[in-house]
Short mmCIF file of C-alpha atoms in Angstrom, two decimals:
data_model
loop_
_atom_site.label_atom_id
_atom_site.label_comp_id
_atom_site.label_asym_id
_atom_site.label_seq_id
_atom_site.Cartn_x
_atom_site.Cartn_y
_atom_site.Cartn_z
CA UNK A 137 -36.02 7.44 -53.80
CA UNK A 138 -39.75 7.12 -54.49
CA UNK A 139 -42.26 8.87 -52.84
CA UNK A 140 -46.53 8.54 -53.30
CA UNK A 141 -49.29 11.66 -53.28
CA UNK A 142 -52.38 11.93 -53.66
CA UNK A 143 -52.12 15.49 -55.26
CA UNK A 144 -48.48 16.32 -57.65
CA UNK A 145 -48.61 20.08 -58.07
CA UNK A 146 -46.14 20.97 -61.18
CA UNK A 147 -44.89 24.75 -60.75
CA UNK A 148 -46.01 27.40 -58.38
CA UNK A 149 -47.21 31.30 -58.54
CA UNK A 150 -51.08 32.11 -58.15
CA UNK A 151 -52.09 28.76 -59.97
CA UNK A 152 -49.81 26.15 -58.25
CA UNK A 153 -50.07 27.98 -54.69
CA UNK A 154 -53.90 28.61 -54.40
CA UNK A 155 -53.96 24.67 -55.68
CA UNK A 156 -52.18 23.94 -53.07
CA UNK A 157 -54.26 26.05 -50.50
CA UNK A 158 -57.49 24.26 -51.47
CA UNK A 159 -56.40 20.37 -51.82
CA UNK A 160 -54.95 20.94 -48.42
CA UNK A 161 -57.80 22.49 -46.82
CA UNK A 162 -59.13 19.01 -48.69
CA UNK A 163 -56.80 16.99 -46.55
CA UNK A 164 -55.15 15.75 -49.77
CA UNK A 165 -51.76 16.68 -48.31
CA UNK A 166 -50.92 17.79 -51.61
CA UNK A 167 -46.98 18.10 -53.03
CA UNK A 168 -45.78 21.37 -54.86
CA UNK A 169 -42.88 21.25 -56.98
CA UNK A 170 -41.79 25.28 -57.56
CA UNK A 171 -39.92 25.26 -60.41
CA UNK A 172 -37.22 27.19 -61.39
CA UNK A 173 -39.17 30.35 -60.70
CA UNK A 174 -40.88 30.08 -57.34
CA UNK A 175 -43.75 32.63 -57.51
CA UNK A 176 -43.55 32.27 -60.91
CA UNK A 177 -44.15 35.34 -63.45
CA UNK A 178 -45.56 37.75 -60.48
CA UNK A 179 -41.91 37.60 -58.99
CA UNK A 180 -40.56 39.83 -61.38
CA UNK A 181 -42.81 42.18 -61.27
CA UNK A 182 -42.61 45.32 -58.32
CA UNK A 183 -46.03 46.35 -57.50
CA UNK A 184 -49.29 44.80 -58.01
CA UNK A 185 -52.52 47.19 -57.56
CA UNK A 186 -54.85 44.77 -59.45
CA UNK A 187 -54.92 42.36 -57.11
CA UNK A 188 -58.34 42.21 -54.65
CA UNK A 189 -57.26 42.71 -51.09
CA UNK A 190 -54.87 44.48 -51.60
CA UNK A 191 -55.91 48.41 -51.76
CA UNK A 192 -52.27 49.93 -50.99
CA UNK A 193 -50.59 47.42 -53.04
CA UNK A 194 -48.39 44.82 -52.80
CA UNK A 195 -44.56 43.74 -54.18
CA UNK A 196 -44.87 40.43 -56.57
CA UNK A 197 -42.42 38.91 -53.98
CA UNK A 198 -44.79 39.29 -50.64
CA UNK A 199 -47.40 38.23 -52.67
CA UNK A 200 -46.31 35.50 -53.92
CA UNK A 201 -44.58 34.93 -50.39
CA UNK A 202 -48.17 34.68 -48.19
CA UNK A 203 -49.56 32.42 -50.91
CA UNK A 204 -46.90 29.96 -50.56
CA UNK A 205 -47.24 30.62 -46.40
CA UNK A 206 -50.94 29.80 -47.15
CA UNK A 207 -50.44 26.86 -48.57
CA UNK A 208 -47.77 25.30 -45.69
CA UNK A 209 -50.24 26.37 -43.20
CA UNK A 210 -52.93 23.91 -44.39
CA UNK A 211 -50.63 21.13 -44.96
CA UNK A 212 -49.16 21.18 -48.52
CA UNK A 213 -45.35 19.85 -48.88
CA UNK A 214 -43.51 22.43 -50.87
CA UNK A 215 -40.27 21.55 -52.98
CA UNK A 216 -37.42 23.85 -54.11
CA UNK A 217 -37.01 21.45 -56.71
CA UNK A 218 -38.36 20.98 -60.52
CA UNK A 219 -39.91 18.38 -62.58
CA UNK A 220 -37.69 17.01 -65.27
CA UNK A 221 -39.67 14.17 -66.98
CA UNK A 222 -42.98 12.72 -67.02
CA UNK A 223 -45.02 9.32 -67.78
CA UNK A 224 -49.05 10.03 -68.03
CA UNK A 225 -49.49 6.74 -69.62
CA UNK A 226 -50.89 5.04 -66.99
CA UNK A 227 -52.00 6.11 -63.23
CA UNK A 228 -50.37 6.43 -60.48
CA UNK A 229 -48.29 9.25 -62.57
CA UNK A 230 -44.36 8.69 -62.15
CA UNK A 231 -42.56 12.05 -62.52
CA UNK A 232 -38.90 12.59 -61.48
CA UNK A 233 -36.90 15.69 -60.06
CA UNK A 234 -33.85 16.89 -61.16
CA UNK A 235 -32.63 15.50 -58.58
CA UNK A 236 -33.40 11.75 -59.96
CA UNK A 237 -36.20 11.36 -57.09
CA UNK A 238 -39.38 9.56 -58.25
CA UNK A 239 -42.45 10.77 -57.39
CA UNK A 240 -46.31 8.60 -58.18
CA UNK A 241 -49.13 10.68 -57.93
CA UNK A 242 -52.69 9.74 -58.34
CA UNK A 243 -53.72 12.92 -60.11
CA UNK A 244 -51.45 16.28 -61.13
CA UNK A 245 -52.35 19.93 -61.45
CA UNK A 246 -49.52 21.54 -64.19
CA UNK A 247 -49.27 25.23 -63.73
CA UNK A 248 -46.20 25.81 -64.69
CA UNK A 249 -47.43 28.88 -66.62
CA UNK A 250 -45.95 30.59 -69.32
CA UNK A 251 -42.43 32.44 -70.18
CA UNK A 252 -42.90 36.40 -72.10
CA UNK A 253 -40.83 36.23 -74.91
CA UNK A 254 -37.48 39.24 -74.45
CA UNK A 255 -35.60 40.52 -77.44
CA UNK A 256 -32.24 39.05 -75.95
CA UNK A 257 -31.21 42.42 -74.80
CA UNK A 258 -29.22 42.74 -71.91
CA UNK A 259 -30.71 45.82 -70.84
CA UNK A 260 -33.84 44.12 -70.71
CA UNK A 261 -32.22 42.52 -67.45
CA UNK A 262 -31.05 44.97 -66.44
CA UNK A 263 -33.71 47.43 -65.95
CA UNK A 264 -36.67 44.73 -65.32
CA UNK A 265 -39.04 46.03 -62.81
CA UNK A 266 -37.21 49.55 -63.33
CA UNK A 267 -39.27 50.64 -66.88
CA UNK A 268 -38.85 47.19 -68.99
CA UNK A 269 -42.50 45.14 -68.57
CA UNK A 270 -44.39 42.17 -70.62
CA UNK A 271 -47.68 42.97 -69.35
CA UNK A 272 -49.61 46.71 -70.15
CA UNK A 273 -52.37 45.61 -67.81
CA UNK A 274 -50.36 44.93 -64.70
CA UNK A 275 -48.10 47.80 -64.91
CA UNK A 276 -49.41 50.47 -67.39
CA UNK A 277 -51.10 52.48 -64.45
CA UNK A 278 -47.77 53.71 -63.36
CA UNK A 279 -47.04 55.55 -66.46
CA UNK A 280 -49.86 57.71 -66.37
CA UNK A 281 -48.89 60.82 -68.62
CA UNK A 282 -45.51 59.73 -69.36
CA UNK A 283 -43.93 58.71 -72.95
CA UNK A 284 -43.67 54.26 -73.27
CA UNK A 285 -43.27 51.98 -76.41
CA UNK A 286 -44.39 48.98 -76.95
CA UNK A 287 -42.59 46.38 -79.10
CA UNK A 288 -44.41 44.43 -81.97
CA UNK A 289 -46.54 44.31 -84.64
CA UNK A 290 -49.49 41.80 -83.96
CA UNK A 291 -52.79 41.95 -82.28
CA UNK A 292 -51.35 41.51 -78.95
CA UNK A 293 -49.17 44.44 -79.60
CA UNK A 294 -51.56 46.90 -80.59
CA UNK A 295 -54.11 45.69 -78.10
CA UNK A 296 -51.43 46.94 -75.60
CA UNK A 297 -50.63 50.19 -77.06
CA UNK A 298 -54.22 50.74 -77.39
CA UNK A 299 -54.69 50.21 -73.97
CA UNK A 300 -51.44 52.04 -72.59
CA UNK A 301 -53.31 55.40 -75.46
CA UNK A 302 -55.49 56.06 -72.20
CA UNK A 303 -52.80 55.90 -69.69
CA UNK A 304 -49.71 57.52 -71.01
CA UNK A 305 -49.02 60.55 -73.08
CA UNK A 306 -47.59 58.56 -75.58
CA UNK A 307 -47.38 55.57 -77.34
CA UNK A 308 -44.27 54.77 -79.24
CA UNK A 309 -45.12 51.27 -81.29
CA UNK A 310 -41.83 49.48 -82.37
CA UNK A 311 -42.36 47.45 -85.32
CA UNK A 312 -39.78 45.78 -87.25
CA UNK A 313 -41.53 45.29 -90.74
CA UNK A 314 -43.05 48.28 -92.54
CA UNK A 315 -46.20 46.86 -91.71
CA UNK A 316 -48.43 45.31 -88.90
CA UNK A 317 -49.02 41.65 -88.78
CA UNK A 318 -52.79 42.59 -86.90
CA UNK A 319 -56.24 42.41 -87.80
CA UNK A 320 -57.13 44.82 -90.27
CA UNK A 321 -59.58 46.12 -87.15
CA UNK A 322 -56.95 46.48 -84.84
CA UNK A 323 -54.98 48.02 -87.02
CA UNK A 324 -57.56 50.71 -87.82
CA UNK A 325 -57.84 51.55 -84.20
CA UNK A 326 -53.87 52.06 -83.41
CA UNK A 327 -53.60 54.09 -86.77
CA UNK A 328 -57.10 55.99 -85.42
CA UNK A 329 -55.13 56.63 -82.12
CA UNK A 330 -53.55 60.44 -82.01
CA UNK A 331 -51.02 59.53 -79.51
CA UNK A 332 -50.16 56.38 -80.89
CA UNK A 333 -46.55 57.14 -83.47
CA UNK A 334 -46.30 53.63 -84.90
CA UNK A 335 -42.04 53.16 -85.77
CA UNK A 336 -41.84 50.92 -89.35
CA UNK A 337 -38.56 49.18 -90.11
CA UNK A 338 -36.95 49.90 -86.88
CA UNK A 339 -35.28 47.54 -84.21
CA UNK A 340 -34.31 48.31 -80.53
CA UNK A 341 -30.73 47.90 -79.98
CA UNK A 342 -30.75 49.44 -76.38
CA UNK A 343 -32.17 50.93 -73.45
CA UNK A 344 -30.66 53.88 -71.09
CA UNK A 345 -31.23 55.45 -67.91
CA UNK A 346 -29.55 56.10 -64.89
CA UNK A 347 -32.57 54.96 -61.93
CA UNK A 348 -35.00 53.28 -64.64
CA UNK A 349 -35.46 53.40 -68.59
CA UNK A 350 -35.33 56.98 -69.70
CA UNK A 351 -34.91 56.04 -73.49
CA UNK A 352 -34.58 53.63 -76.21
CA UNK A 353 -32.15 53.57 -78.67
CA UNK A 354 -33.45 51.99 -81.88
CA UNK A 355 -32.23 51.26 -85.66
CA UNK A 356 -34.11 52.42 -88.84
CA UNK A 357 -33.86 50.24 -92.30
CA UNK A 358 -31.17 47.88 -89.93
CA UNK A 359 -28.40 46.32 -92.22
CA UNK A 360 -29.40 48.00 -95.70
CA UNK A 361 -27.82 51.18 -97.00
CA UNK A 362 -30.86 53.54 -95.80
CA UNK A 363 -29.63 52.49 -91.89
CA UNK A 364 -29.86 55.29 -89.11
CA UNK A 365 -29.53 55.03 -84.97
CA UNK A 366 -31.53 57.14 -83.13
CA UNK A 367 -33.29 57.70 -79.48
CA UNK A 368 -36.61 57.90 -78.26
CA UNK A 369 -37.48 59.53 -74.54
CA UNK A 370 -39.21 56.92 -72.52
CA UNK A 371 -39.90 55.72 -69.36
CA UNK A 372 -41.73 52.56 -70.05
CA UNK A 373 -40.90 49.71 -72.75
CA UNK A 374 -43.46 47.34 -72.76
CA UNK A 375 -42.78 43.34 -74.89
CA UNK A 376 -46.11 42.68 -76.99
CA UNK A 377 -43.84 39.97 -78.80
CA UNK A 378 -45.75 36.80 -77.41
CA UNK A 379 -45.42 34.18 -74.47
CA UNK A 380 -43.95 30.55 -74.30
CA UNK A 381 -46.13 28.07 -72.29
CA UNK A 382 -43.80 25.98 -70.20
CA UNK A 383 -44.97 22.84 -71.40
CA UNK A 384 -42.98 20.59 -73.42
CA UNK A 385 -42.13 18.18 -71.10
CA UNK A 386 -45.76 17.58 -71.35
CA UNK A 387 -46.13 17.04 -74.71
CA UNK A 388 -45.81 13.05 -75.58
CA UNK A 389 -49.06 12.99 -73.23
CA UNK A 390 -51.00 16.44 -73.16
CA UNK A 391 -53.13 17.84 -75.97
CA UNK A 392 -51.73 21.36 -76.93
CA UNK A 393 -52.93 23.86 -79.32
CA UNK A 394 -50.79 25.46 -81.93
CA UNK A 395 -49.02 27.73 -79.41
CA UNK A 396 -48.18 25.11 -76.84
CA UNK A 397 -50.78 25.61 -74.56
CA UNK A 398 -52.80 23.20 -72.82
CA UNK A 399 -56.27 22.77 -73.94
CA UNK A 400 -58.90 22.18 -71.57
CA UNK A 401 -62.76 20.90 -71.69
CA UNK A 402 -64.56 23.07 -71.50
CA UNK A 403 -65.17 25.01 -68.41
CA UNK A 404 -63.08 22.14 -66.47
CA UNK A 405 -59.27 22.10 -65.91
CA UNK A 406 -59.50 18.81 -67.31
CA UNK A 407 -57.05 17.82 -69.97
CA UNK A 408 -57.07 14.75 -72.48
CA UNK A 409 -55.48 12.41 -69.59
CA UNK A 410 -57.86 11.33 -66.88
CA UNK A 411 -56.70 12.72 -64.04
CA UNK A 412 -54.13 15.51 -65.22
CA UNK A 413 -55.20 19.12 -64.73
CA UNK A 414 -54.19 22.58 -65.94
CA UNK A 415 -54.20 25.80 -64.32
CA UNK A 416 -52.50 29.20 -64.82
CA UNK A 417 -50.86 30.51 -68.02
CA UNK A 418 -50.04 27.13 -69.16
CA UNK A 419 -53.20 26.71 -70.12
CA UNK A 420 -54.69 30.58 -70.60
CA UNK A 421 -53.35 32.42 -73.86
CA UNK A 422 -55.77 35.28 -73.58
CA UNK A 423 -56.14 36.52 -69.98
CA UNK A 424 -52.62 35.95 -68.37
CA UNK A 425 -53.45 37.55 -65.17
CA UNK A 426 -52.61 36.37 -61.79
CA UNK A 427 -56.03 36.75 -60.83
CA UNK A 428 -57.75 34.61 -63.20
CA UNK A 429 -54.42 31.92 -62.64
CA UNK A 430 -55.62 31.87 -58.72
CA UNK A 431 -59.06 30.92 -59.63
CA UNK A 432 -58.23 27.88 -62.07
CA UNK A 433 -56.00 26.91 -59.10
CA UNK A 434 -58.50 26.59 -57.27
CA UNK A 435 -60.92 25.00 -60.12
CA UNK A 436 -57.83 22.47 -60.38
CA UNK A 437 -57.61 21.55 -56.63
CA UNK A 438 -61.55 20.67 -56.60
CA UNK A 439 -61.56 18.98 -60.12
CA UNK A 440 -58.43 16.73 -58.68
CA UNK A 441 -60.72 16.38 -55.03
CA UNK A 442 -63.74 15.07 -57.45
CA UNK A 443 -61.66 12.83 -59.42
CA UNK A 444 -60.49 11.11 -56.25
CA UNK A 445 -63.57 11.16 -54.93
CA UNK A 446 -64.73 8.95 -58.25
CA UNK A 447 -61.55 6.93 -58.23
CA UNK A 448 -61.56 5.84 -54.37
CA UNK A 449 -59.75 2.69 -55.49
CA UNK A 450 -56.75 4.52 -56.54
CA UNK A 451 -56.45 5.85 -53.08
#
């Protein structure tokens, strides 16, 4: 089965969904493939506060639930399905399903954001959403004056631990070298921090708890003579260990940096093929915030409205 659009949306959460809301309002009658994840990233995550319209709050899942009601209501076709292979070599765009459907599509928005990085642990699972997080900024204001680590030893970590020093009590930083891969600067201002204890050599082998994380149980000097297990009282454990864009599908076609995100031009959501366009975490490896993904959405949706606009012999 092949089917034509005007519009291919590739993933959903804030990016994919608020695309969707605007190239529908455009009358593009745009298509949104949801991915694996529909909702994406915010999904997992229990309360949001940061979020503008929201002053009591509101659950990742209802969210991410009246974004994806928004976007039916002006028109946009939304699949349960994913994208399993692409050809950007020439427009219309084929892309096919897992199903084996065939889709052409005269321009596509990718958000199909980017994946946090998890030590393997199966308590990480387990208590996700109860005390286990991958982003300080979304949840760190609800462990105000409490005890939380953070795991690694870059300048992501410590920009997280630094942030978390004027939220929580304490700071536990879980590093698994004896030193920090940062910036000497940022390295300088975690050491400078009183309630930041920085943890050399040690590895986290567990988490416990009976409603939510209420410790870690970590190993010092791991697999050498010098090796000791031990706890640490916490109620927050927070992964600084990186992100995965969800992008290699894309690859073949799509300029990438070093990390695998997309790159952009400029202040545009335009990639290196005409008529492809990225939004989200896909192609943000600074600001990751659902907030900032909405808004390229909707940069996305208007770049793809323009292009068509250009192109009216595509149409």
């Amino acid at each position: 089965m092949t089917e034509k659009t005007r519009v291919l949306i590739i993933g959903s959460g804030p990016a994919g969904y608020t695309a969707g809301i605007y190239a529908g309002r455009a009358n593009l009658s745009p298509i949104i493939y949801e991915g694996d994840q529909p909702g994406g990233q915010l999904t997992q995550t229990t309360e949001i506060e940061n979020f503008p319209g929201y002053p009591e709050g509101v659950q990742g899942t209802q969210m991410m639930e009246e974004f994806r009601t928004q976007a039916l209501r002006f028109g946009a076709e939304i699949k349960s399905r994913k994208i399993t292979r692409v050809d950007f070599s020439k427009r219309p765009f084929v892309c096919e399903d897992d199903r084996g459907d065939v889709i052409e599509a005269e321009t596509v928005i990718i958000s199909t954001g980017a994946s946090a990085k998890y030590l393997g642990l199966a308590d990480e699972e387990k208590y996700r959403g109860m005390g286990v997080s991958a982003c300080a900024t979304c949840d760190g204001f609800f462990y105000r004056k409490r005890n939380v680590a953070v795991v690694g030893g870059g300048d992501t970590a410590c920009e997280e631990a630094l942030y978390l020093s004027t939220l929580a009590k304490k700071v536990y930083m879980i590093v698994r070298k004896n030193y920090l891969r940062a910036s000497d600067v940022m390295k300088k201002r975690v050491e400078a921090k009183e309630n930041i204890q920085i943890l050399y050599n040690c590895n986290t082998v567990g988490l416990f708890g009976e409603d939510g994380v209420e410790g870690a149980k970590l190993v010092e000097y791991k697999d050498t003579p010098r090796e000791q297990v031990f706890d640490i009282e916490i109620d927050g454990f927070f992964l600084a260990i990186g992100h995965r864009p969800n992008t290699e599908i894309f690859k073949p076609y799509i300029e990438l940096d070093a990390e695998g995100y997309i790159k952009v031009k400029g202040a545009t959501t335009h990639t290196n093929v005409e008529g492809v366009f990225a939004a989200g975490d896909c192609a943000d490896p600074r600001y990751r915030q659902a907030i900032c993904a909405a808004g390229t959405g909707c940069r996305a949706a208007m770049d793809a409205e323009k292009f068509l606009m250009e192109n009216a012999e595509l149409s």
